[in-house]
Every structure is written in structure tokens, then in C-alpha cells.
């Protein structure tokens, strides 16, 4: 053998060099930091999805875009309430990352974001069941996909598929985010 080419051994049966720790697992603090990073990425992605989807939708409702008329009907107090709810979610989604990163432990930010996501999941899954019946508008369906489409009149018995499908997709991603938060939580 060449002297110094191989590190010394602890005993005759060990192949581990002297001085190497017996436990090769990473320290618990390292695992927790990685989990916190994954959790934070999912939380920020959910908030970004809120801003990316609800901002254009809010603008369409506010400026009475033809799609907004087809999806939500003409301007009503209920549509204004929906707009204020969407805008509140956008403002919260823009401000909660600041709370998340200002808190050293991120507990408050994670708690507030989780509350917002739970609210959105409930709202999204309840939406298909809250339509009270037939909705008629005097605006043509810009996508031509609603039931009962006639020249200038739209009649339907179900909530509009576009927004409902979008909200359900967001709710599923928010559910995954909450699952990640639960998996990586310390409790």
C-alpha cells in the first residue's frame, strides 16, 4: 500500500474513515429550512395566481367588458359586490408577502395566507351551487358557448363555465399549497 493514500480506519470491519460522523443524515435545522423554502414558494405561487387571474377579471368587470357581461350579466349591485371581493383578494395577495417576509418566523404571514386560501377554496366550491336559476342578459355571448344563445339574448340555467372552471382550478392549486403547508409545518 501507498502510505497516506487511504484514510485510516476506525477498526478492522469499518470502511468509514476516522473522524466521519456516524449519522449521515442532514441536521434537522437544514431540513426545516428547506421545507420552509418549499412552503414559501407555494404560498407565493398561490398569491401570484390570485393576482394574475383576478386582476384582469376585475378590470373586465369594472369596465363592463363584453365577456364580463356574458359571464356575470349586466351591471348590478351583486356584481359590484363580487368585484369588491375580487379586488380585496388582489390587494390581500399583494400585501401578504410583505407580512410573510417581515416576520422572522413567518408564522403570522403563513397563518393569514392560509386563511385567505381557505376562504377562496370554500367560495370556489360553493359557487356552482349558488346560482338561483335562470339568468337572462341582452348581450350576445362573445364565445358563442352558452346554452340558449340567440341573436342578442343569452339564457342559461347554470353559472358561467369559464369563471367557475377557473375558480375550481385555483381552488385545487390552493388546496395543494395548503397540503404543502401542513406537511412542512412543525406540528
PDB file of C-alpha atoms in Angstrom:
ATOM      1  CA  UNK A   1       0.000   0.000   0.000  1.00  0.00           C
ATOM      2  CA  UNK A   2       0.945   3.593  -0.538  1.00  0.00           C
ATOM      3  CA  UNK A   3       1.129   5.312   2.797  1.00  0.00           C
ATOM      4  CA  UNK A   4      -1.386   8.191   3.139  1.00  0.00           C
ATOM      5  CA  UNK A   5      -3.355   7.197   0.002  1.00  0.00           C
ATOM      6  CA  UNK A   6      -6.268   5.914   2.071  1.00  0.00           C
ATOM      7  CA  UNK A   7      -7.611   7.460   5.236  1.00  0.00           C
ATOM      8  CA  UNK A   8      -7.120   5.423   8.401  1.00  0.00           C
ATOM      9  CA  UNK A   9      -9.935   3.124   9.526  1.00  0.00           C
ATOM     10  CA  UNK A  10     -11.694   3.017  12.884  1.00  0.00           C
ATOM     11  CA  UNK A  11     -11.419  -0.741  13.193  1.00  0.00           C
ATOM     12  CA  UNK A  12     -10.889  -3.820  11.049  1.00  0.00           C
ATOM     13  CA  UNK A  13     -14.552  -4.057   9.910  1.00  0.00           C
ATOM     14  CA  UNK A  14     -15.323  -0.404   9.288  1.00  0.00           C
ATOM     15  CA  UNK A  15     -14.956   1.167   5.870  1.00  0.00           C
ATOM     16  CA  UNK A  16     -15.783   4.622   7.192  1.00  0.00           C
ATOM     17  CA  UNK A  17     -12.778   6.920   7.557  1.00  0.00           C
ATOM     18  CA  UNK A  18     -11.829   8.115  11.021  1.00  0.00           C
ATOM     19  CA  UNK A  19     -13.497  11.306  12.107  1.00  0.00           C
ATOM     20  CA  UNK A  20     -16.622  10.903   9.943  1.00  0.00           C
ATOM     21  CA  UNK A  21     -19.864  11.243  11.914  1.00  0.00           C
ATOM     22  CA  UNK A  22     -21.922   8.109  12.475  1.00  0.00           C
ATOM     23  CA  UNK A  23     -25.146   9.839  11.404  1.00  0.00           C
ATOM     24  CA  UNK A  24     -25.028  10.880   7.737  1.00  0.00           C
ATOM     25  CA  UNK A  25     -28.493  12.496   7.801  1.00  0.00           C
ATOM     26  CA  UNK A  26     -28.573  16.276   7.389  1.00  0.00           C
ATOM     27  CA  UNK A  27     -29.202  18.282  10.551  1.00  0.00           C
ATOM     28  CA  UNK A  28     -32.864  18.839  11.423  1.00  0.00           C
ATOM     29  CA  UNK A  29     -32.483  22.611  11.081  1.00  0.00           C
ATOM     30  CA  UNK A  30     -31.368  22.157   7.454  1.00  0.00           C
ATOM     31  CA  UNK A  31     -34.413  20.022   6.658  1.00  0.00           C
ATOM     32  CA  UNK A  32     -36.729  22.568   8.299  1.00  0.00           C
ATOM     33  CA  UNK A  33     -35.137  25.423   6.323  1.00  0.00           C
ATOM     34  CA  UNK A  34     -35.629  23.521   3.047  1.00  0.00           C
ATOM     35  CA  UNK A  35     -39.239  22.769   3.987  1.00  0.00           C
ATOM     36  CA  UNK A  36     -39.814  26.417   4.815  1.00  0.00           C
ATOM     37  CA  UNK A  37     -38.408  27.405   1.412  1.00  0.00           C
ATOM     38  CA  UNK A  38     -40.703  24.958  -0.420  1.00  0.00           C
ATOM     39  CA  UNK A  39     -43.667  26.114   1.651  1.00  0.00           C
ATOM     40  CA  UNK A  40     -42.882  29.783   0.973  1.00  0.00           C
ATOM     41  CA  UNK A  41     -42.604  29.117  -2.775  1.00  0.00           C
ATOM     42  CA  UNK A  42     -46.047  27.508  -2.834  1.00  0.00           C
ATOM     43  CA  UNK A  43     -47.578  30.326  -0.777  1.00  0.00           C
ATOM     44  CA  UNK A  44     -46.097  32.968  -3.084  1.00  0.00           C
ATOM     45  CA  UNK A  45     -47.232  30.991  -6.169  1.00  0.00           C
ATOM     46  CA  UNK A  46     -50.813  30.882  -4.842  1.00  0.00           C
ATOM     47  CA  UNK A  47     -50.784  34.608  -4.149  1.00  0.00           C
ATOM     48  CA  UNK A  48     -49.291  35.272  -7.583  1.00  0.00           C
ATOM     49  CA  UNK A  49     -52.037  33.171  -9.166  1.00  0.00           C
ATOM     50  CA  UNK A  50     -54.635  35.296  -7.364  1.00  0.00           C
ATOM     51  CA  UNK A  51     -53.113  38.496  -8.728  1.00  0.00           C
ATOM     52  CA  UNK A  52     -52.557  37.083 -12.222  1.00  0.00           C
ATOM     53  CA  UNK A  53     -56.110  35.789 -12.647  1.00  0.00           C
ATOM     54  CA  UNK A  54     -58.272  38.080 -10.549  1.00  0.00           C
ATOM     55  CA  UNK A  55     -56.681  41.384 -11.650  1.00  0.00           C
ATOM     56  CA  UNK A  56     -57.665  41.040 -15.331  1.00  0.00           C
ATOM     57  CA  UNK A  57     -61.046  39.650 -14.312  1.00  0.00           C
ATOM     58  CA  UNK A  58     -61.627  42.651 -12.035  1.00  0.00           C
ATOM     59  CA  UNK A  59     -60.668  45.043 -14.831  1.00  0.00           C
ATOM     60  CA  UNK A  60     -63.093  43.284 -17.191  1.00  0.00           C
ATOM     61  CA  UNK A  61     -65.924  43.566 -14.660  1.00  0.00           C
ATOM     62  CA  UNK A  62     -65.112  47.186 -13.789  1.00  0.00           C
ATOM     63  CA  UNK A  63     -65.014  48.350 -17.418  1.00  0.00           C
ATOM     64  CA  UNK A  64     -68.044  46.228 -18.368  1.00  0.00           C
ATOM     65  CA  UNK A  65     -66.176  44.141 -20.942  1.00  0.00           C
ATOM     66  CA  UNK A  66     -68.455  42.034 -23.205  1.00  0.00           C
ATOM     67  CA  UNK A  67     -67.170  38.830 -21.634  1.00  0.00           C
ATOM     68  CA  UNK A  68     -67.973  40.177 -18.172  1.00  0.00           C
ATOM     69  CA  UNK A  69     -71.499  40.954 -19.358  1.00  0.00           C
ATOM     70  CA  UNK A  70     -71.843  37.455 -20.804  1.00  0.00           C
ATOM     71  CA  UNK A  71     -70.438  35.764 -17.697  1.00  0.00           C
ATOM     72  CA  UNK A  72     -71.990  37.931 -14.977  1.00  0.00           C
ATOM     73  CA  UNK A  73     -74.888  39.731 -16.676  1.00  0.00           C
ATOM     74  CA  UNK A  74     -75.479  43.450 -16.728  1.00  0.00           C
ATOM     75  CA  UNK A  75     -74.221  45.759 -14.014  1.00  0.00           C
ATOM     76  CA  UNK A  76     -75.975  45.050 -10.707  1.00  0.00           C
ATOM     77  CA  UNK A  77     -75.251  45.601  -7.038  1.00  0.00           C
ATOM     78  CA  UNK A  78     -74.399  41.899  -6.730  1.00  0.00           C
ATOM     79  CA  UNK A  79     -71.815  42.217  -9.494  1.00  0.00           C
ATOM     80  CA  UNK A  80     -70.311  45.232  -7.699  1.00  0.00           C
ATOM     81  CA  UNK A  81     -70.053  43.182  -4.515  1.00  0.00           C
ATOM     82  CA  UNK A  82     -68.313  40.412  -6.460  1.00  0.00           C
ATOM     83  CA  UNK A  83     -65.919  42.985  -7.934  1.00  0.00           C
ATOM     84  CA  UNK A  84     -65.103  44.325  -4.471  1.00  0.00           C
ATOM     85  CA  UNK A  85     -64.471  40.775  -3.242  1.00  0.00           C
ATOM     86  CA  UNK A  86     -62.107  40.075  -6.163  1.00  0.00           C
ATOM     87  CA  UNK A  87     -60.301  43.378  -5.625  1.00  0.00           C
ATOM     88  CA  UNK A  88     -59.960  42.630  -1.895  1.00  0.00           C
ATOM     89  CA  UNK A  89     -58.356  39.278  -2.700  1.00  0.00           C
ATOM     90  CA  UNK A  90     -55.945  41.011  -5.107  1.00  0.00           C
ATOM     91  CA  UNK A  91     -54.979  43.655  -2.509  1.00  0.00           C
ATOM     92  CA  UNK A  92     -54.517  40.972   0.162  1.00  0.00           C
ATOM     93  CA  UNK A  93     -52.450  38.856  -2.247  1.00  0.00           C
ATOM     94  CA  UNK A  94     -50.199  41.832  -2.968  1.00  0.00           C
ATOM     95  CA  UNK A  95     -49.754  42.802   0.698  1.00  0.00           C
ATOM     96  CA  UNK A  96     -49.440  39.412   2.423  1.00  0.00           C
ATOM     97  CA  UNK A  97     -45.954  38.623   1.038  1.00  0.00           C
ATOM     98  CA  UNK A  98     -44.738  41.737   2.861  1.00  0.00           C
ATOM     99  CA  UNK A  99     -46.164  40.366   6.120  1.00  0.00           C
ATOM    100  CA  UNK A 100     -44.652  36.956   5.330  1.00  0.00           C
ATOM    101  CA  UNK A 101     -41.134  38.303   4.851  1.00  0.00           C
ATOM    102  CA  UNK A 102     -41.157  40.928   7.626  1.00  0.00           C
ATOM    103  CA  UNK A 103     -41.897  38.313  10.286  1.00  0.00           C
ATOM    104  CA  UNK A 104     -38.724  36.400  11.175  1.00  0.00           C
ATOM    105  CA  UNK A 105     -40.610  33.169  11.928  1.00  0.00           C
ATOM    106  CA  UNK A 106     -43.140  33.681   9.085  1.00  0.00           C
ATOM    107  CA  UNK A 107     -45.869  32.302  11.367  1.00  0.00           C
ATOM    108  CA  UNK A 108     -48.230  35.280  11.082  1.00  0.00           C
ATOM    109  CA  UNK A 109     -47.857  35.522   7.303  1.00  0.00           C
ATOM    110  CA  UNK A 110     -48.418  31.780   6.817  1.00  0.00           C
ATOM    111  CA  UNK A 111     -51.485  31.927   9.069  1.00  0.00           C
ATOM    112  CA  UNK A 112     -53.018  34.887   7.210  1.00  0.00           C
ATOM    113  CA  UNK A 113     -52.287  33.441   3.770  1.00  0.00           C
ATOM    114  CA  UNK A 114     -53.748  30.075   4.794  1.00  0.00           C
ATOM    115  CA  UNK A 115     -56.924  31.864   5.943  1.00  0.00           C
ATOM    116  CA  UNK A 116     -57.234  33.646   2.597  1.00  0.00           C
ATOM    117  CA  UNK A 117     -56.708  30.393   0.690  1.00  0.00           C
ATOM    118  CA  UNK A 118     -59.286  28.514   2.782  1.00  0.00           C
ATOM    119  CA  UNK A 119     -61.801  31.304   2.110  1.00  0.00           C
ATOM    120  CA  UNK A 120     -61.115  31.105  -1.632  1.00  0.00           C
ATOM    121  CA  UNK A 121     -61.423  27.315  -1.688  1.00  0.00           C
ATOM    122  CA  UNK A 122     -64.795  27.463   0.074  1.00  0.00           C
ATOM    123  CA  UNK A 123     -66.022  30.271  -2.175  1.00  0.00           C
ATOM    124  CA  UNK A 124     -64.896  28.415  -5.308  1.00  0.00           C
ATOM    125  CA  UNK A 125     -66.548  25.127  -4.417  1.00  0.00           C
ATOM    126  CA  UNK A 126     -69.788  26.827  -3.316  1.00  0.00           C
ATOM    127  CA  UNK A 127     -70.094  28.970  -6.471  1.00  0.00           C
ATOM    128  CA  UNK A 128     -71.726  26.302  -8.700  1.00  0.00           C
ATOM    129  CA  UNK A 129     -74.441  25.750  -6.092  1.00  0.00           C
ATOM    130  CA  UNK A 130     -75.387  29.387  -5.501  1.00  0.00           C
ATOM    131  CA  UNK A 131     -76.967  30.232  -8.849  1.00  0.00           C
ATOM    132  CA  UNK A 132     -80.637  30.856  -8.146  1.00  0.00           C
ATOM    133  CA  UNK A 133     -81.948  29.890 -11.560  1.00  0.00           C
ATOM    134  CA  UNK A 134     -82.290  31.361 -14.994  1.00  0.00           C
ATOM    135  CA  UNK A 135     -80.216  34.407 -15.884  1.00  0.00           C
ATOM    136  CA  UNK A 136     -81.014  36.379 -18.991  1.00  0.00           C
ATOM    137  CA  UNK A 137     -78.943  39.156 -20.482  1.00  0.00           C
ATOM    138  CA  UNK A 138     -79.360  41.298 -23.547  1.00  0.00           C
ATOM    139  CA  UNK A 139     -75.766  40.772 -24.602  1.00  0.00           C
ATOM    140  CA  UNK A 140     -74.520  38.239 -27.098  1.00  0.00           C
ATOM    141  CA  UNK A 141     -72.195  35.520 -25.891  1.00  0.00           C
ATOM    142  CA  UNK A 142     -68.741  36.562 -27.184  1.00  0.00           C
ATOM    143  CA  UNK A 143     -67.510  32.970 -27.133  1.00  0.00           C
ATOM    144  CA  UNK A 144     -70.734  31.502 -28.509  1.00  0.00           C
ATOM    145  CA  UNK A 145     -70.719  28.654 -25.993  1.00  0.00           C
ATOM    146  CA  UNK A 146     -73.610  29.384 -23.621  1.00  0.00           C
ATOM    147  CA  UNK A 147     -76.785  27.367 -23.759  1.00  0.00           C
ATOM    148  CA  UNK A 148     -79.737  29.142 -25.306  1.00  0.00           C
ATOM    149  CA  UNK A 149     -77.606  31.550 -27.321  1.00  0.00           C
ATOM    150  CA  UNK A 150     -79.729  33.556 -29.709  1.00  0.00           C
ATOM    151  CA  UNK A 151     -79.087  36.756 -31.578  1.00  0.00           C
ATOM    152  CA  UNK A 152     -78.581  39.294 -28.796  1.00  0.00           C
ATOM    153  CA  UNK A 153     -80.104  37.249 -25.936  1.00  0.00           C
ATOM    154  CA  UNK A 154     -78.407  34.792 -23.613  1.00  0.00           C
ATOM    155  CA  UNK A 155     -80.383  32.469 -21.352  1.00  0.00           C
ATOM    156  CA  UNK A 156     -78.769  29.898 -19.121  1.00  0.00           C
ATOM    157  CA  UNK A 157     -79.572  27.789 -16.108  1.00  0.00           C
ATOM    158  CA  UNK A 158     -76.014  27.160 -14.863  1.00  0.00           C
ATOM    159  CA  UNK A 159     -73.316  29.513 -13.653  1.00  0.00           C
ATOM    160  CA  UNK A 160     -70.957  30.519 -16.460  1.00  0.00           C
ATOM    161  CA  UNK A 161     -68.464  27.738 -17.119  1.00  0.00           C
ATOM    162  CA  UNK A 162     -65.413  29.975 -17.698  1.00  0.00           C
ATOM    163  CA  UNK A 163     -65.231  31.647 -14.278  1.00  0.00           C
ATOM    164  CA  UNK A 164     -66.387  28.525 -12.422  1.00  0.00           C
ATOM    165  CA  UNK A 165     -63.724  26.339 -14.058  1.00  0.00           C
ATOM    166  CA  UNK A 166     -61.096  28.997 -13.407  1.00  0.00           C
ATOM    167  CA  UNK A 167     -62.077  29.247  -9.738  1.00  0.00           C
ATOM    168  CA  UNK A 168     -62.106  25.462  -9.312  1.00  0.00           C
ATOM    169  CA  UNK A 169     -58.626  25.250 -10.849  1.00  0.00           C
ATOM    170  CA  UNK A 170     -57.392  27.956  -8.489  1.00  0.00           C
ATOM    171  CA  UNK A 171     -59.042  26.166  -5.561  1.00  0.00           C
ATOM    172  CA  UNK A 172     -57.268  22.908  -6.426  1.00  0.00           C
ATOM    173  CA  UNK A 173     -53.873  24.662  -6.557  1.00  0.00           C
ATOM    174  CA  UNK A 174     -54.628  26.460  -3.282  1.00  0.00           C
ATOM    175  CA  UNK A 175     -55.545  23.067  -1.780  1.00  0.00           C
ATOM    176  CA  UNK A 176     -52.165  21.692  -2.858  1.00  0.00           C
ATOM    177  CA  UNK A 177     -50.500  24.738  -1.291  1.00  0.00           C
ATOM    178  CA  UNK A 178     -52.308  24.151   1.999  1.00  0.00           C
ATOM    179  CA  UNK A 179     -51.274  20.485   1.854  1.00  0.00           C
ATOM    180  CA  UNK A 180     -47.630  21.517   1.465  1.00  0.00           C
ATOM    181  CA  UNK A 181     -48.006  23.921   4.395  1.00  0.00           C
ATOM    182  CA  UNK A 182     -49.421  21.100   6.545  1.00  0.00           C
ATOM    183  CA  UNK A 183     -46.693  18.652   5.528  1.00  0.00           C
ATOM    184  CA  UNK A 184     -43.881  21.062   6.327  1.00  0.00           C
ATOM    185  CA  UNK A 185     -45.402  22.536   9.484  1.00  0.00           C
ATOM    186  CA  UNK A 186     -43.631  21.815  12.745  1.00  0.00           C
ATOM    187  CA  UNK A 187     -46.690  20.419  14.499  1.00  0.00           C
TER     188      UNK A 187
END
